[in-house]
Amino acid sequence: MKALRTPVRCPVGPLFLDEAYLRAFGEILVPIHLWRALARYDVWIEPALVAEWARLMNRYADGQGRVLDPGTVARAMEWAEPAREVGFARRIALGLLEAGPLHCVWTGTRLSVRSLDVDHCMPWSAWPCEDLWNLMPADRSVNQRLKRDRLPSAGALAAARDGIVAWWEAAYVRRNAAVSSRFFAEACSSLPIPPTDAELDGVFDGVAARRMSLHADQQIAEWAP
């Protein structure tokens, strides 16, 4: 692991932890094999880190002559449960339906207001990700009865490539600068692609790589039309 540090002077007064401020400290380069190991075994690593952090805080408190409530420490280390939010993508899909035909990315079936569903390409149960690239129009019966919580197979994802890329372009990239910037920023932060590959073909390759790693690490069942 290699750290590229930059001296930073902390400002006096309120501190806003935005991306620009955090990037001012430099970068940490993590070898890919270490990163993959951390991602694969996070279910065991995280509880160990949380327990060690609680022990460290109690030691500091003892040194200051204070007593920390164990319940307060435990609650402070709890993750907020992510919530599903597909409303934004659904509103865009409904707008495209009003303007012309919209098709299920998995089967090519023409969608209607009644049959439209928004599918998480990478299933929510395996990876709760609400990034725009992961939200796609699908036939309701396919999403809720057939695909459900399964990963698209490599073949299914490859067959759907044109439909997925066309959806991304129409729904996000060509919508406006703000939505396009959000789409690519989310893709670069959650998919294994460098910012230099921030184009639709690069994003799709990142989705394929993420699908492969989820299947390998979590042994999620696959689905194909």
PDB file of C-alpha atoms in Angstrom:
ATOM      1  CA  MET A   1       0.000   0.000   0.000  1.00  0.00           C
ATOM      2  CA  LYS A   2       1.425   3.363  -1.033  1.00  0.00           C
ATOM      3  CA  ALA A   3       0.351   6.757   0.318  1.00  0.00           C
ATOM      4  CA  LEU A   4       0.818   9.930  -1.711  1.00  0.00           C
ATOM      5  CA  ARG A   5       0.601  12.634   0.931  1.00  0.00           C
ATOM      6  CA  THR A   6       0.144  16.374   0.523  1.00  0.00           C
ATOM      7  CA  PRO A   7       0.655  18.800   3.454  1.00  0.00           C
ATOM      8  CA  VAL A   8      -2.683  20.385   4.329  1.00  0.00           C
ATOM      9  CA  ARG A   9      -3.328  23.227   6.761  1.00  0.00           C
ATOM     10  CA  CYS A  10      -6.603  22.768   8.641  1.00  0.00           C
ATOM     11  CA  PRO A  11      -8.774  25.889   8.444  1.00  0.00           C
ATOM     12  CA  VAL A  12      -9.869  27.769  11.539  1.00  0.00           C
ATOM     13  CA  GLY A  13     -13.606  27.592  12.128  1.00  0.00           C
ATOM     14  CA  PRO A  14     -16.255  25.318  10.607  1.00  0.00           C
ATOM     15  CA  LEU A  15     -14.954  22.497   8.447  1.00  0.00           C
ATOM     16  CA  PHE A  16     -16.851  21.150   5.431  1.00  0.00           C
ATOM     17  CA  LEU A  17     -15.789  17.626   4.488  1.00  0.00           C
ATOM     18  CA  ASP A  18     -16.401  17.781   0.765  1.00  0.00           C
ATOM     19  CA  GLU A  19     -14.579  15.922  -2.000  1.00  0.00           C
ATOM     20  CA  ALA A  20     -12.171  18.769  -2.714  1.00  0.00           C
ATOM     21  CA  TYR A  21     -11.051  18.977   0.926  1.00  0.00           C
ATOM     22  CA  LEU A  22     -10.542  15.233   1.279  1.00  0.00           C
ATOM     23  CA  ARG A  23      -8.634  15.012  -2.011  1.00  0.00           C
ATOM     24  CA  ALA A  24      -6.268  17.709  -0.729  1.00  0.00           C
ATOM     25  CA  PHE A  25      -4.717  15.127   1.616  1.00  0.00           C
ATOM     26  CA  GLY A  26      -3.452  13.046  -1.310  1.00  0.00           C
ATOM     27  CA  GLU A  27      -4.163   9.474  -2.336  1.00  0.00           C
ATOM     28  CA  ILE A  28      -3.763   5.935  -1.050  1.00  0.00           C
ATOM     29  CA  LEU A  29      -2.985   3.303  -3.662  1.00  0.00           C
ATOM     30  CA  VAL A  30      -4.201  -0.139  -2.577  1.00  0.00           C
ATOM     31  CA  PRO A  31      -2.933  -3.224  -4.452  1.00  0.00           C
ATOM     32  CA  ILE A  32      -5.764  -4.916  -6.314  1.00  0.00           C
ATOM     33  CA  HIS A  33      -5.293  -8.258  -4.533  1.00  0.00           C
ATOM     34  CA  LEU A  34      -5.616  -6.529  -1.143  1.00  0.00           C
ATOM     35  CA  TRP A  35      -8.666  -4.573  -2.266  1.00  0.00           C
ATOM     36  CA  ARG A  36     -10.389  -7.731  -3.494  1.00  0.00           C
ATOM     37  CA  ALA A  37      -9.591  -9.549  -0.249  1.00  0.00           C
ATOM     38  CA  LEU A  38     -11.079  -6.713   1.810  1.00  0.00           C
ATOM     39  CA  ALA A  39     -14.191  -6.671  -0.367  1.00  0.00           C
ATOM     40  CA  ARG A  40     -14.574 -10.453  -0.171  1.00  0.00           C
ATOM     41  CA  TYR A  41     -14.124 -10.760   3.600  1.00  0.00           C
ATOM     42  CA  ASP A  42     -15.740  -7.492   4.712  1.00  0.00           C
ATOM     43  CA  VAL A  43     -18.481  -9.418   6.535  1.00  0.00           C
ATOM     44  CA  TRP A  44     -15.812 -10.513   9.039  1.00  0.00           C
ATOM     45  CA  ILE A  45     -13.472  -7.528   8.844  1.00  0.00           C
ATOM     46  CA  GLU A  46     -16.078  -4.877   9.643  1.00  0.00           C
ATOM     47  CA  PRO A  47     -17.203  -6.335  13.030  1.00  0.00           C
ATOM     48  CA  ALA A  48     -13.550  -6.695  14.072  1.00  0.00           C
ATOM     49  CA  LEU A  49     -12.834  -3.050  13.197  1.00  0.00           C
ATOM     50  CA  VAL A  50     -15.976  -1.837  14.987  1.00  0.00           C
ATOM     51  CA  ALA A  51     -15.060  -3.811  18.119  1.00  0.00           C
ATOM     52  CA  GLU A  52     -11.498  -2.475  18.048  1.00  0.00           C
ATOM     53  CA  TRP A  53     -12.737   1.098  17.596  1.00  0.00           C
ATOM     54  CA  ALA A  54     -15.083   0.746  20.602  1.00  0.00           C
ATOM     55  CA  ARG A  55     -12.220  -0.662  22.690  1.00  0.00           C
ATOM     56  CA  LEU A  56      -9.972   2.242  21.667  1.00  0.00           C
ATOM     57  CA  MET A  57     -12.619   4.852  22.528  1.00  0.00           C
ATOM     58  CA  ASN A  58     -13.120   3.291  25.954  1.00  0.00           C
ATOM     59  CA  ARG A  59      -9.374   3.362  26.574  1.00  0.00           C
ATOM     60  CA  TYR A  60      -9.235   7.070  25.701  1.00  0.00           C
ATOM     61  CA  ALA A  61     -12.210   7.730  27.966  1.00  0.00           C
ATOM     62  CA  ASP A  62     -10.543   5.883  30.843  1.00  0.00           C
ATOM     63  CA  GLY A  63      -7.474   8.062  30.406  1.00  0.00           C
ATOM     64  CA  GLN A  64      -9.679  11.151  30.714  1.00  0.00           C
ATOM     65  CA  GLY A  65     -11.514   9.826  33.744  1.00  0.00           C
ATOM     66  CA  ARG A  66     -14.776   9.441  31.854  1.00  0.00           C
ATOM     67  CA  VAL A  67     -17.151   6.533  31.442  1.00  0.00           C
ATOM     68  CA  LEU A  68     -18.672   5.831  28.048  1.00  0.00           C
ATOM     69  CA  ASP A  69     -22.071   4.213  27.836  1.00  0.00           C
ATOM     70  CA  PRO A  70     -21.599   0.964  25.827  1.00  0.00           C
ATOM     71  CA  GLY A  71     -24.990   1.430  24.157  1.00  0.00           C
ATOM     72  CA  THR A  72     -24.056   4.916  22.954  1.00  0.00           C
ATOM     73  CA  VAL A  73     -20.792   3.654  21.472  1.00  0.00           C
ATOM     74  CA  ALA A  74     -22.560   0.767  19.730  1.00  0.00           C
ATOM     75  CA  ARG A  75     -25.239   3.039  18.236  1.00  0.00           C
ATOM     76  CA  ALA A  76     -22.606   5.471  16.983  1.00  0.00           C
ATOM     77  CA  MET A  77     -21.028   2.670  14.952  1.00  0.00           C
ATOM     78  CA  GLU A  78     -24.232   1.443  13.316  1.00  0.00           C
ATOM     79  CA  TRP A  79     -24.643   1.883   9.578  1.00  0.00           C
ATOM     80  CA  ALA A  80     -27.787   3.596   8.364  1.00  0.00           C
ATOM     81  CA  GLU A  81     -29.846   1.065   6.465  1.00  0.00           C
ATOM     82  CA  PRO A  82     -29.970   2.012   2.758  1.00  0.00           C
ATOM     83  CA  ALA A  83     -33.407   2.613   1.328  1.00  0.00           C
ATOM     84  CA  ARG A  84     -34.595   1.793  -2.154  1.00  0.00           C
ATOM     85  CA  GLU A  85     -35.277   4.869  -4.245  1.00  0.00           C
ATOM     86  CA  VAL A  86     -36.102   4.325  -7.893  1.00  0.00           C
ATOM     87  CA  GLY A  87     -38.495   7.251  -8.267  1.00  0.00           C
ATOM     88  CA  PHE A  88     -36.078   9.426 -10.240  1.00  0.00           C
ATOM     89  CA  ALA A  89     -35.344   6.718 -12.814  1.00  0.00           C
ATOM     90  CA  ARG A  90     -39.029   5.814 -13.036  1.00  0.00           C
ATOM     91  CA  ARG A  91     -40.047   9.418 -13.738  1.00  0.00           C
ATOM     92  CA  ILE A  92     -37.491   9.560 -16.544  1.00  0.00           C
ATOM     93  CA  ALA A  93     -38.763   6.264 -17.955  1.00  0.00           C
ATOM     94  CA  LEU A  94     -42.361   7.513 -17.889  1.00  0.00           C
ATOM     95  CA  GLY A  95     -41.300  10.663 -19.712  1.00  0.00           C
ATOM     96  CA  LEU A  96     -39.602   8.592 -22.418  1.00  0.00           C
ATOM     97  CA  LEU A  97     -42.736   6.451 -22.695  1.00  0.00           C
ATOM     98  CA  GLU A  98     -44.805   9.547 -23.421  1.00  0.00           C
ATOM     99  CA  ALA A  99     -42.359  10.599 -26.140  1.00  0.00           C
ATOM    100  CA  GLY A 100     -42.091   7.217 -27.857  1.00  0.00           C
ATOM    101  CA  PRO A 101     -41.514   3.480 -27.385  1.00  0.00           C
ATOM    102  CA  LEU A 102     -39.500   2.152 -24.455  1.00  0.00           C
ATOM    103  CA  HIS A 103     -38.342  -1.459 -24.247  1.00  0.00           C
ATOM    104  CA  CYS A 104     -37.358  -3.905 -21.528  1.00  0.00           C
ATOM    105  CA  VAL A 105     -33.562  -4.112 -21.527  1.00  0.00           C
ATOM    106  CA  TRP A 106     -33.700  -7.881 -20.920  1.00  0.00           C
ATOM    107  CA  THR A 107     -36.333  -9.122 -23.352  1.00  0.00           C
ATOM    108  CA  GLY A 108     -36.838  -6.251 -25.798  1.00  0.00           C
ATOM    109  CA  THR A 109     -40.565  -6.238 -24.978  1.00  0.00           C
ATOM    110  CA  ARG A 110     -42.246  -2.897 -25.583  1.00  0.00           C
ATOM    111  CA  LEU A 111     -43.255  -1.421 -22.232  1.00  0.00           C
ATOM    112  CA  SER A 112     -46.382   0.413 -21.140  1.00  0.00           C
ATOM    113  CA  VAL A 113     -47.137   2.450 -18.047  1.00  0.00           C
ATOM    114  CA  ARG A 114     -48.767  -0.672 -16.647  1.00  0.00           C
ATOM    115  CA  SER A 115     -45.894  -3.069 -17.373  1.00  0.00           C
ATOM    116  CA  LEU A 116     -42.972  -0.725 -16.622  1.00  0.00           C
ATOM    117  CA  ASP A 117     -40.753  -1.654 -13.700  1.00  0.00           C
ATOM    118  CA  VAL A 118     -37.348  -0.304 -12.689  1.00  0.00           C
ATOM    119  CA  ASP A 119     -34.891  -3.136 -12.200  1.00  0.00           C
ATOM    120  CA  HIS A 120     -31.637  -3.158 -10.241  1.00  0.00           C
ATOM    121  CA  CYS A 121     -29.228  -4.775 -12.676  1.00  0.00           C
ATOM    122  CA  MET A 122     -27.070  -5.854  -9.720  1.00  0.00           C
ATOM    123  CA  PRO A 123     -29.711  -7.140  -7.285  1.00  0.00           C
ATOM    124  CA  TRP A 124     -30.444  -5.008  -4.242  1.00  0.00           C
ATOM    125  CA  SER A 125     -30.244  -7.998  -1.901  1.00  0.00           C
ATOM    126  CA  ALA A 126     -26.614  -8.614  -2.903  1.00  0.00           C
ATOM    127  CA  TRP A 127     -25.479  -5.019  -3.294  1.00  0.00           C
ATOM    128  CA  PRO A 128     -27.822  -2.140  -2.293  1.00  0.00           C
ATOM    129  CA  CYS A 129     -26.777   0.284  -5.020  1.00  0.00           C
ATOM    130  CA  GLU A 130     -29.082   3.057  -6.254  1.00  0.00           C
ATOM    131  CA  ASP A 131     -26.635   4.529  -8.757  1.00  0.00           C
ATOM    132  CA  LEU A 132     -28.259   5.564 -12.022  1.00  0.00           C
ATOM    133  CA  TRP A 133     -26.269   3.077 -14.092  1.00  0.00           C
ATOM    134  CA  ASN A 134     -27.796   0.231 -12.022  1.00  0.00           C
ATOM    135  CA  LEU A 135     -31.441   1.269 -12.614  1.00  0.00           C
ATOM    136  CA  MET A 136     -32.947   0.001 -15.860  1.00  0.00           C
ATOM    137  CA  PRO A 137     -36.425  -0.325 -17.390  1.00  0.00           C
ATOM    138  CA  ALA A 138     -37.740  -3.875 -17.373  1.00  0.00           C
ATOM    139  CA  ASP A 139     -41.010  -5.682 -17.873  1.00  0.00           C
ATOM    140  CA  ARG A 140     -42.684  -6.064 -14.490  1.00  0.00           C
ATOM    141  CA  SER A 141     -43.265  -9.787 -14.862  1.00  0.00           C
ATOM    142  CA  VAL A 142     -39.601 -10.336 -15.778  1.00  0.00           C
ATOM    143  CA  ASN A 143     -38.296  -8.248 -12.882  1.00  0.00           C
ATOM    144  CA  GLN A 144     -40.644  -9.505 -10.167  1.00  0.00           C
ATOM    145  CA  ARG A 145     -41.226 -13.127 -11.203  1.00  0.00           C
ATOM    146  CA  LEU A 146     -38.218 -14.267 -13.224  1.00  0.00           C
ATOM    147  CA  LYS A 147     -35.041 -12.277 -12.544  1.00  0.00           C
ATOM    148  CA  ARG A 148     -35.916 -11.194  -8.999  1.00  0.00           C
ATOM    149  CA  ASP A 149     -32.766 -11.296  -6.780  1.00  0.00           C
ATOM    150  CA  ARG A 150     -30.526 -13.017  -9.284  1.00  0.00           C
ATOM    151  CA  LEU A 151     -27.600 -11.688 -11.270  1.00  0.00           C
ATOM    152  CA  PRO A 152     -27.929 -11.476 -15.034  1.00  0.00           C
ATOM    153  CA  SER A 153     -25.690 -14.143 -16.526  1.00  0.00           C
ATOM    154  CA  ALA A 154     -22.699 -13.055 -18.581  1.00  0.00           C
ATOM    155  CA  GLY A 155     -24.611 -14.019 -21.722  1.00  0.00           C
ATOM    156  CA  ALA A 156     -27.756 -12.161 -20.676  1.00  0.00           C
ATOM    157  CA  LEU A 157     -25.787  -9.009 -19.902  1.00  0.00           C
ATOM    158  CA  ALA A 158     -23.907  -9.187 -23.206  1.00  0.00           C
ATOM    159  CA  ALA A 159     -27.162  -9.707 -25.145  1.00  0.00           C
ATOM    160  CA  ALA A 160     -28.702  -6.689 -23.424  1.00  0.00           C
ATOM    161  CA  ARG A 161     -25.730  -4.416 -24.097  1.00  0.00           C
ATOM    162  CA  ASP A 162     -27.306  -2.351 -26.888  1.00  0.00           C
ATOM    163  CA  GLY A 163     -30.542  -1.853 -24.963  1.00  0.00           C
ATOM    164  CA  ILE A 164     -28.748  -0.891 -21.748  1.00  0.00           C
ATOM    165  CA  VAL A 165     -26.425   1.590 -23.455  1.00  0.00           C
ATOM    166  CA  ALA A 166     -29.350   3.102 -25.388  1.00  0.00           C
ATOM    167  CA  TRP A 167     -31.265   3.536 -22.102  1.00  0.00           C
ATOM    168  CA  TRP A 168     -28.300   5.176 -20.394  1.00  0.00           C
ATOM    169  CA  GLU A 169     -27.829   7.565 -23.283  1.00  0.00           C
ATOM    170  CA  ALA A 170     -31.480   8.581 -23.610  1.00  0.00           C
ATOM    171  CA  ALA A 171     -32.322   8.656 -19.896  1.00  0.00           C
ATOM    172  CA  TYR A 172     -29.197  10.129 -18.366  1.00  0.00           C
ATOM    173  CA  VAL A 173     -26.430  11.265 -20.692  1.00  0.00           C
ATOM    174  CA  ARG A 174     -28.547  13.342 -23.086  1.00  0.00           C
ATOM    175  CA  ARG A 175     -30.944  14.637 -20.408  1.00  0.00           C
ATOM    176  CA  ASN A 176     -28.915  17.537 -19.051  1.00  0.00           C
ATOM    177  CA  ALA A 177     -25.417  18.288 -17.806  1.00  0.00           C
ATOM    178  CA  ALA A 178     -26.281  17.710 -14.134  1.00  0.00           C
ATOM    179  CA  VAL A 179     -27.794  14.240 -14.670  1.00  0.00           C
ATOM    180  CA  SER A 180     -25.014  13.250 -17.069  1.00  0.00           C
ATOM    181  CA  SER A 181     -22.356  14.334 -14.559  1.00  0.00           C
ATOM    182  CA  ARG A 182     -24.101  12.413 -11.785  1.00  0.00           C
ATOM    183  CA  PHE A 183     -24.304   9.284 -13.947  1.00  0.00           C
ATOM    184  CA  PHE A 184     -20.593   9.222 -14.775  1.00  0.00           C
ATOM    185  CA  ALA A 185     -19.516  10.276 -11.261  1.00  0.00           C
ATOM    186  CA  GLU A 186     -21.497   7.402  -9.726  1.00  0.00           C
ATOM    187  CA  ALA A 187     -20.146   4.949 -12.279  1.00  0.00           C
ATOM    188  CA  CYS A 188     -16.538   5.954 -11.650  1.00  0.00           C
ATOM    189  CA  SER A 189     -16.977   5.723  -7.869  1.00  0.00           C
ATOM    190  CA  SER A 190     -18.696   2.323  -7.701  1.00  0.00           C
ATOM    191  CA  LEU A 191     -17.462   0.439 -10.776  1.00  0.00           C
ATOM    192  CA  PRO A 192     -13.901  -0.717 -11.526  1.00  0.00           C
ATOM    193  CA  ILE A 193     -13.270   1.865 -14.224  1.00  0.00           C
ATOM    194  CA  PRO A 194     -10.798   4.770 -14.244  1.00  0.00           C
ATOM    195  CA  PRO A 195     -12.154   8.302 -14.833  1.00  0.00           C
ATOM    196  CA  THR A 196     -10.392   8.284 -18.209  1.00  0.00           C
ATOM    197  CA  ASP A 197     -12.855   5.574 -19.339  1.00  0.00           C
ATOM    198  CA  ALA A 198     -15.896   7.636 -18.357  1.00  0.00           C
ATOM    199  CA  GLU A 199     -17.873   6.871 -21.499  1.00  0.00           C
ATOM    200  CA  LEU A 200     -20.745   4.474 -22.038  1.00  0.00           C
ATOM    201  CA  ASP A 201     -18.672   1.583 -23.387  1.00  0.00           C
ATOM    202  CA  GLY A 202     -16.321   1.901 -20.420  1.00  0.00           C
ATOM    203  CA  VAL A 203     -19.236   1.988 -17.979  1.00  0.00           C
ATOM    204  CA  PHE A 204     -20.712  -1.166 -19.512  1.00  0.00           C
ATOM    205  CA  ASP A 205     -17.364  -2.939 -19.211  1.00  0.00           C
ATOM    206  CA  GLY A 206     -17.302  -1.866 -15.556  1.00  0.00           C
ATOM    207  CA  VAL A 207     -20.783  -3.336 -15.024  1.00  0.00           C
ATOM    208  CA  ALA A 208     -19.642  -6.622 -16.567  1.00  0.00           C
ATOM    209  CA  ALA A 209     -16.608  -6.697 -14.264  1.00  0.00           C
ATOM    210  CA  ARG A 210     -18.779  -5.930 -11.220  1.00  0.00           C
ATOM    211  CA  ARG A 211     -21.193  -8.706 -12.205  1.00  0.00           C
ATOM    212  CA  MET A 212     -18.313 -11.151 -12.427  1.00  0.00           C
ATOM    213  CA  SER A 213     -16.880 -10.179  -9.023  1.00  0.00           C
ATOM    214  CA  LEU A 214     -20.276 -10.373  -7.287  1.00  0.00           C
ATOM    215  CA  HIS A 215     -20.872 -13.807  -8.748  1.00  0.00           C
ATOM    216  CA  ALA A 216     -17.410 -15.017  -7.723  1.00  0.00           C
ATOM    217  CA  ASP A 217     -17.408 -13.493  -4.226  1.00  0.00           C
ATOM    218  CA  GLN A 218     -21.017 -14.112  -3.152  1.00  0.00           C
ATOM    219  CA  GLN A 219     -21.971 -17.065  -5.352  1.00  0.00           C
ATOM    220  CA  ILE A 220     -25.225 -15.326  -6.335  1.00  0.00           C
ATOM    221  CA  ALA A 221     -27.522 -17.361  -8.551  1.00  0.00           C
ATOM    222  CA  GLU A 222     -27.606 -16.247 -12.180  1.00  0.00           C
ATOM    223  CA  TRP A 223     -30.557 -15.591 -14.454  1.00  0.00           C
ATOM    224  CA  ALA A 224     -30.979 -15.574 -18.219  1.00  0.00           C
ATOM    225  CA  PRO A 225     -34.112 -14.859 -20.290  1.00  0.00           C
TER     226      PRO A 225
END
